Coordinates of C-alpha atoms and ligand atoms in Angstrom, one line a residue:
M1 CA 51.0 38.9 7.1
I2 CA 49.4 41.5 4.9
N3 CA 52.8 43.3 4.9
R4 CA 54.4 40.1 3.5
I5 CA 51.9 40.1 0.6
K6 CA 52.5 43.8 0.0
K7 CA 56.3 43.0 -0.3
L8 CA 55.5 40.4 -3.0
Y9 CA 53.3 42.9 -4.8
A10 CA 56.3 45.3 -4.7
H11 CA 58.5 42.6 -6.2
M12 CA 55.9 42.2 -9.0
E13 CA 56.1 45.9 -9.6
Q14 CA 59.9 45.8 -9.8
T15 CA 60.1 42.8 -12.0
N16 CA 57.1 43.5 -14.2
L17 CA 55.4 40.3 -13.2
E18 CA 51.7 40.1 -13.7
V19 CA 50.7 37.1 -11.6
I20 CA 52.2 35.1 -8.8
L21 CA 50.7 31.7 -7.9
I22 CA 51.7 30.4 -4.5
T23 CA 51.0 26.7 -3.9
L24 CA 53.4 25.5 -1.2
P25 CA 51.0 25.1 1.8
K26 CA 53.6 26.6 4.2
H27 CA 53.8 29.7 2.0
V28 CA 50.0 30.0 1.9
Y29 CA 50.1 29.8 5.7
Y30 CA 53.0 32.3 5.9
L31 CA 51.2 34.8 3.7
T32 CA 47.6 34.4 4.8
G33 CA 47.5 32.7 8.2
F34 CA 45.5 29.8 6.8
A35 CA 47.2 26.4 7.6
T36 CA 46.2 23.3 5.7
E37 CA 47.7 20.1 4.2
P38 CA 45.7 19.7 1.0
H39 CA 47.6 16.5 -0.1
E40 CA 47.0 16.1 -3.9
R41 CA 44.2 18.6 -4.0
F42 CA 44.9 22.0 -5.5
L43 CA 45.6 25.0 -3.1
G44 CA 46.6 28.3 -4.6
L45 CA 47.1 31.9 -3.5
L46 CA 46.9 34.2 -6.4
L47 CA 48.5 37.7 -6.5
L48 CA 47.3 39.7 -9.5
K49 CA 48.9 43.0 -10.4
G50 CA 46.5 45.8 -9.6
A51 CA 43.9 43.5 -7.9
E52 CA 43.1 42.0 -4.5
P53 CA 44.7 38.7 -3.8
F54 CA 42.5 35.6 -3.7
L55 CA 42.7 32.0 -2.5
I56 CA 41.5 28.8 -4.3
V57 CA 40.9 26.1 -1.7
P58 CA 39.4 22.6 -1.7
A59 CA 35.7 22.9 -0.9
L60 CA 36.1 20.9 2.3
D61 CA 38.6 23.6 3.6
E62 CA 36.3 26.6 2.9
E63 CA 35.1 27.1 6.4
A64 CA 38.6 26.8 7.9
A65 CA 40.0 29.2 5.3
K66 CA 37.2 31.8 6.1
Q67 CA 38.1 31.6 9.8
Q68 CA 41.9 31.8 9.4
S69 CA 42.8 33.6 6.3
L70 CA 43.6 37.3 6.1
V71 CA 43.0 37.1 2.4
T72 CA 39.2 37.1 2.3
R73 CA 38.4 36.5 -1.4
I74 CA 38.1 32.7 -1.3
Y75 CA 37.0 30.4 -4.2
T76 CA 36.6 26.7 -3.9
H77 CA 36.7 23.5 -6.0
T78 CA 35.1 20.2 -5.3
D79 CA 36.7 16.8 -5.9
T80 CA 34.8 16.6 -9.2
D81 CA 35.8 20.1 -10.4
N82 CA 38.9 20.8 -12.4
P83 CA 40.6 23.4 -10.2
Y84 CA 42.5 24.8 -13.2
H85 CA 39.2 25.8 -14.8
V86 CA 38.4 27.7 -11.7
L87 CA 41.8 29.4 -11.9
K88 CA 41.3 30.2 -15.6
R89 CA 38.0 32.0 -15.0
L90 CA 39.7 34.2 -12.5
L91 CA 42.8 35.2 -14.5
P92 CA 43.1 37.8 -17.3
E93 CA 42.6 36.4 -20.8
T94 CA 46.2 36.7 -21.9
L95 CA 49.1 36.2 -19.7
K96 CA 52.8 36.2 -20.6
Q97 CA 54.5 35.4 -17.3
V98 CA 53.4 33.6 -14.1
G99 CA 55.5 33.6 -11.0
I100 CA 55.6 30.2 -9.3
E101 CA 57.7 28.2 -6.7
K102 CA 59.8 26.2 -9.1
N103 CA 61.1 23.9 -6.4
H104 CA 57.6 23.0 -5.4
I105 CA 55.5 22.8 -8.6
T106 CA 55.7 19.4 -10.1
L107 CA 56.1 18.9 -13.9
Q108 CA 52.6 17.5 -13.9
R109 CA 51.2 20.6 -12.3
C110 CA 53.2 22.7 -14.6
E111 CA 51.7 20.9 -17.6
E112 CA 48.2 21.2 -16.2
L113 CA 48.7 25.0 -15.8
M114 CA 50.0 25.3 -19.4
E115 CA 47.0 23.5 -20.6
V116 CA 44.7 26.3 -19.3
L117 CA 47.0 29.3 -19.5
G118 CA 48.4 28.6 -22.9
D119 CA 51.9 29.8 -23.9
V120 CA 53.2 31.4 -20.6
T121 CA 56.7 31.7 -19.2
F122 CA 57.2 30.5 -15.6
V123 CA 59.4 32.7 -13.4
D124 CA 60.7 31.5 -10.1
V125 CA 59.7 33.5 -7.0
A126 CA 61.8 31.5 -4.6
E127 CA 64.2 34.3 -4.0
P128 CA 61.8 37.1 -2.8
L129 CA 60.1 34.5 -0.6
R130 CA 63.4 33.3 0.8
M131 CA 64.5 36.8 1.7
L132 CA 61.1 37.6 3.3
R133 CA 61.2 34.4 5.4
A134 CA 64.8 34.8 6.5
N135 CA 64.0 38.2 8.0
K136 CA 62.0 37.1 11.0
S137 CA 59.8 39.4 13.1
V138 CA 60.0 39.5 16.9
E139 CA 56.6 37.7 16.9
E140 CA 58.0 34.9 14.8
I141 CA 61.1 34.6 17.1
E142 CA 58.6 34.3 20.0
R143 CA 56.9 31.4 18.3
I144 CA 60.2 29.6 17.7
R145 CA 61.2 30.3 21.3
I146 CA 57.9 28.5 22.4
A147 CA 58.8 25.5 20.2
V148 CA 62.3 25.4 21.7
R149 CA 61.1 25.6 25.2
L150 CA 58.6 22.8 24.6
V151 CA 61.1 20.5 23.0
E152 CA 63.5 21.0 25.9
Q153 CA 60.8 20.1 28.5
V154 CA 60.1 17.0 26.4
L155 CA 63.7 16.0 26.3
E156 CA 64.2 16.7 30.0
E157 CA 61.3 14.4 30.9
G158 CA 61.8 11.8 28.2
I159 CA 65.4 10.9 29.0
R160 CA 64.3 10.0 32.6
K161 CA 62.9 6.8 30.9
V162 CA 66.4 5.6 30.0
K163 CA 66.9 2.5 32.2
P164 CA 68.7 -0.8 31.6
G165 CA 66.9 -2.8 28.9
V166 CA 65.1 0.0 27.1
T167 CA 65.7 0.5 23.4
E168 CA 66.3 3.5 21.1
A169 CA 62.8 3.0 19.7
D170 CA 61.3 3.1 23.3
I171 CA 62.9 6.5 24.0
A172 CA 62.0 7.9 20.6
A173 CA 58.3 6.9 21.1
E174 CA 58.3 8.3 24.6
L175 CA 59.6 11.7 23.3
E176 CA 57.0 11.9 20.6
Y177 CA 54.3 10.9 23.0
L178 CA 55.3 13.8 25.2
M179 CA 55.2 16.2 22.3
K180 CA 51.8 15.1 21.2
K181 CA 50.4 15.2 24.8
A182 CA 51.6 18.8 24.9
G183 CA 49.6 19.6 21.8
A184 CA 52.6 19.7 19.4
A185 CA 53.7 17.5 16.6
P186 CA 57.2 16.1 16.0
A187 CA 58.9 18.5 13.5
F188 CA 60.6 15.4 12.0
D189 CA 61.2 11.8 12.9
T190 CA 62.8 11.8 16.3
T191 CA 66.3 10.4 16.3
V192 CA 67.6 8.4 19.3
L193 CA 70.8 6.6 18.6
A194 CA 72.9 4.5 21.0
G195 CA 76.6 3.5 21.1
E196 CA 78.1 2.7 17.7
K197 CA 74.8 3.8 16.1
S198 CA 75.3 7.3 17.2
A199 CA 78.1 7.5 14.6
L200 CA 75.4 7.5 11.9
P201 CA 74.3 11.2 11.5
H202 CA 71.1 10.1 9.8
G203 CA 70.5 6.7 11.5
S204 CA 67.0 5.8 12.7
P205 CA 66.1 4.4 16.1
G206 CA 65.5 0.7 16.4
S207 CA 65.7 -2.3 18.6
R208 CA 69.2 -1.5 19.8
V209 CA 69.1 -1.8 23.6
I210 CA 70.7 1.2 25.4
R211 CA 73.6 0.0 27.6
E212 CA 76.0 1.4 30.2
G213 CA 79.0 3.0 28.4
D214 CA 76.9 4.2 25.4
L215 CA 76.8 7.7 24.0
L216 CA 73.1 8.5 23.4
L217 CA 72.4 11.0 20.7
C218 CA 68.9 12.5 20.7
D219 CA 67.9 14.9 17.8
L220 CA 64.3 16.2 18.1
G221 CA 62.1 19.1 17.4
V222 CA 58.5 20.1 17.6
S223 CA 56.1 22.0 15.4
I224 CA 53.6 24.2 17.2
D225 CA 51.5 27.1 15.7
G226 CA 53.4 26.7 12.4
Y227 CA 56.9 27.2 13.8
L228 CA 59.6 24.6 14.5
S229 CA 62.4 23.8 16.9
D230 CA 65.4 21.5 16.2
M231 CA 67.9 20.4 18.9
T232 CA 70.4 17.7 19.5
R233 CA 72.0 16.7 22.8
T234 CA 74.3 13.7 23.4
F235 CA 74.3 12.0 26.8
A236 CA 76.5 9.5 28.5
V237 CA 74.8 6.4 29.7
G238 CA 76.7 5.7 32.9
E239 CA 80.5 5.9 32.6
V240 CA 81.7 6.4 29.0
S241 CA 85.2 5.9 27.5
E242 CA 88.0 8.6 27.6
R243 CA 87.7 8.9 23.8
A244 CA 84.0 9.6 24.1
K245 CA 84.6 12.3 26.6
E246 CA 87.3 13.8 24.4
I247 CA 85.2 14.1 21.3
Y248 CA 82.4 15.5 23.4
G249 CA 84.7 18.3 24.6
V250 CA 85.8 19.0 21.1
V251 CA 82.2 19.2 19.7
L252 CA 81.1 21.5 22.6
D253 CA 84.1 23.8 21.9
A254 CA 83.2 23.8 18.1
N255 CA 79.5 24.6 19.0
L256 CA 80.6 27.6 21.2
Q257 CA 83.2 28.8 18.6
A258 CA 80.6 28.8 15.9
I259 CA 78.0 30.7 18.1
E260 CA 80.8 33.2 18.9
A261 CA 81.1 33.9 15.1
V262 CA 77.4 34.7 14.6
R263 CA 76.6 38.3 14.1
P264 CA 75.0 40.4 11.3
G265 CA 77.4 41.0 8.4
T266 CA 79.5 37.8 8.9
P267 CA 79.7 35.5 5.9
L268 CA 77.8 32.2 6.6
A269 CA 81.0 30.4 5.6
D270 CA 82.9 31.8 8.5
V271 CA 80.4 30.3 11.0
D272 CA 81.0 26.8 9.5
K273 CA 84.8 27.5 9.5
A274 CA 84.8 28.5 13.2
A275 CA 83.4 25.0 14.1
R276 CA 85.4 23.2 11.5
N277 CA 88.7 24.7 12.4
T278 CA 88.1 23.7 16.0
I279 CA 87.4 20.1 15.1
T280 CA 90.2 19.9 12.5
G281 CA 92.6 21.4 15.0
A282 CA 91.8 18.5 17.4
G283 CA 92.5 16.0 14.7
Y284 CA 88.9 15.0 13.9
G285 CA 88.3 17.0 10.7
P286 CA 87.4 13.9 8.6
Y287 CA 84.7 12.9 11.1
F288 CA 82.7 16.1 10.8
T289 CA 80.9 15.1 7.6
H290 CA 78.1 17.8 7.3
R291 CA 77.6 21.6 7.2
V292 CA 77.4 23.3 10.6
G293 CA 73.7 24.4 10.3
H294 CA 70.7 25.6 8.4
G295 CA 67.9 28.2 8.6
L296 CA 64.9 27.3 10.7
G297 CA 61.4 28.6 10.9
I298 CA 58.2 27.3 9.2
E299 CA 60.3 24.6 7.7
I300 CA 62.9 22.4 9.3
H301 CA 65.6 23.2 6.7
E302 CA 65.2 26.7 5.1
Y303 CA 67.4 29.4 3.8
P304 CA 70.2 30.0 4.6
S305 CA 72.5 27.0 4.4
V306 CA 75.4 27.4 6.8
H307 CA 78.2 25.7 4.9
G308 CA 81.9 26.5 4.3
D309 CA 81.4 27.8 0.7
N310 CA 78.4 30.1 1.3
P311 CA 79.5 33.8 0.9
D312 CA 76.1 35.2 1.8
L313 CA 76.0 37.3 4.9
L314 CA 74.2 36.7 8.2
N315 CA 71.4 39.3 8.6
E316 CA 69.5 40.5 11.7
G317 CA 66.3 38.4 12.0
M318 CA 67.7 35.1 10.8
V319 CA 67.3 32.0 12.9
I320 CA 69.9 29.2 12.2
T321 CA 71.0 26.0 13.8
I322 CA 74.5 25.4 15.0
E323 CA 75.1 21.7 15.0
P324 CA 78.7 20.5 14.7
G325 CA 79.3 16.7 15.2
I326 CA 82.1 14.1 15.3
Y327 CA 81.2 10.6 14.2
L328 CA 83.7 7.8 14.7
P329 CA 82.6 4.7 12.8
G330 CA 82.2 1.7 15.1
V331 CA 82.8 3.8 18.2
G332 CA 80.1 6.5 18.5
G333 CA 79.2 10.1 17.7
V334 CA 78.5 13.4 19.4
R335 CA 76.4 16.2 18.0
I336 CA 75.3 19.3 19.9
E337 CA 72.7 21.5 18.2
D338 CA 71.2 24.8 19.2
D339 CA 68.9 27.2 17.5
V340 CA 70.2 30.7 17.5
W341 CA 68.8 34.1 16.6
V342 CA 70.9 36.8 14.8
T343 CA 70.1 39.9 16.7
K344 CA 71.0 43.5 15.9
D345 CA 74.3 43.4 17.8
G346 CA 75.1 39.7 17.8
V347 CA 73.4 36.5 18.7
E348 CA 70.9 35.0 21.1
V349 CA 70.9 31.3 21.8
L350 CA 67.3 30.2 22.1
N351 CA 68.2 26.9 23.8
T352 CA 68.8 26.8 27.5
F353 CA 69.3 23.0 28.0
T354 CA 72.7 22.2 29.5
K355 CA 75.5 21.4 27.1
Q356 CA 77.7 19.9 29.8
L357 CA 78.1 16.1 29.3
T358 CA 75.3 14.7 31.4
I359 CA 75.2 11.1 32.8
I360 CA 71.9 9.4 32.5
G361 CA 70.4 5.9 33.0
Ligands
MN1 MN1 68.4 18.3 14.4
MN2 MN1 69.2 20.6 12.3

């Protein structure tokens, strides 16, 4: 983690930036090891050119920060303090530029900062952070692997509860219960969609009873030790239609073709195209309505975006999802999603859960 902070200091050197203020809690965690959710309270990691970094945390978090953070200069503010006054005291008198996360700092925060810092220019530091995060260490891969293994165990056990009469919501609740019992948290709201509802890529589980002949789409992930997994499997509840089997086969082929395309140096667009060409070739192009995948790590969607217009190249150390789908309105949908690691020579699929169409219920 200290290395990560060093890389940001190097970026400050190169770009002549005097200060970086990090406020996204996930970034504070990524850079210091201290994990917290401050809600509306101020949390900031300050990197000052030529000085040691320091943290400003809510007073109630002081003890936890002392225990977890590798940055050991810690200042606090209580609920009656103005945290920006604490900040002001610790910064040089005159500042021209401050590096911030522009996609995280609200306009209100920005105005509060300007009030204490005067006439400063804000510079976005999203790019160096994105590049750092995309280049994952072996230790980070291990954490993602643990999250993948856990979610697969949860799915394996959870789908055994699919019986006549149970609803989508019952299964979603069961899956999240299993995650929490294992000491993890859902990485996002668990999706369980049956029959015609599986054709809604962003539908939410409800009172729909799962019936014989349904496709059952389950999209779930866990967060454990700060790292996430994200997987989708689609099951057949009893015997499903020929059409359902056909689209399943096409999506599986698209998933495999896209994985085949993953290796360092390949444009991200080519990975999307590998899946899309397969689906389009089978006549279902208009029913694959989203990009093939996204980066995964400390956030569920992070850099890079794996879409057909992205010329950026895959690099060793990236973790991305591969999740093609076909959604036939009124009929049903299939998505198969794996988490894959871009290795030195190619790719390693972190998921081991079967991708063959499995009959349940
Ligand atoms: Mn997913
Ligand atoms: Mn995903």
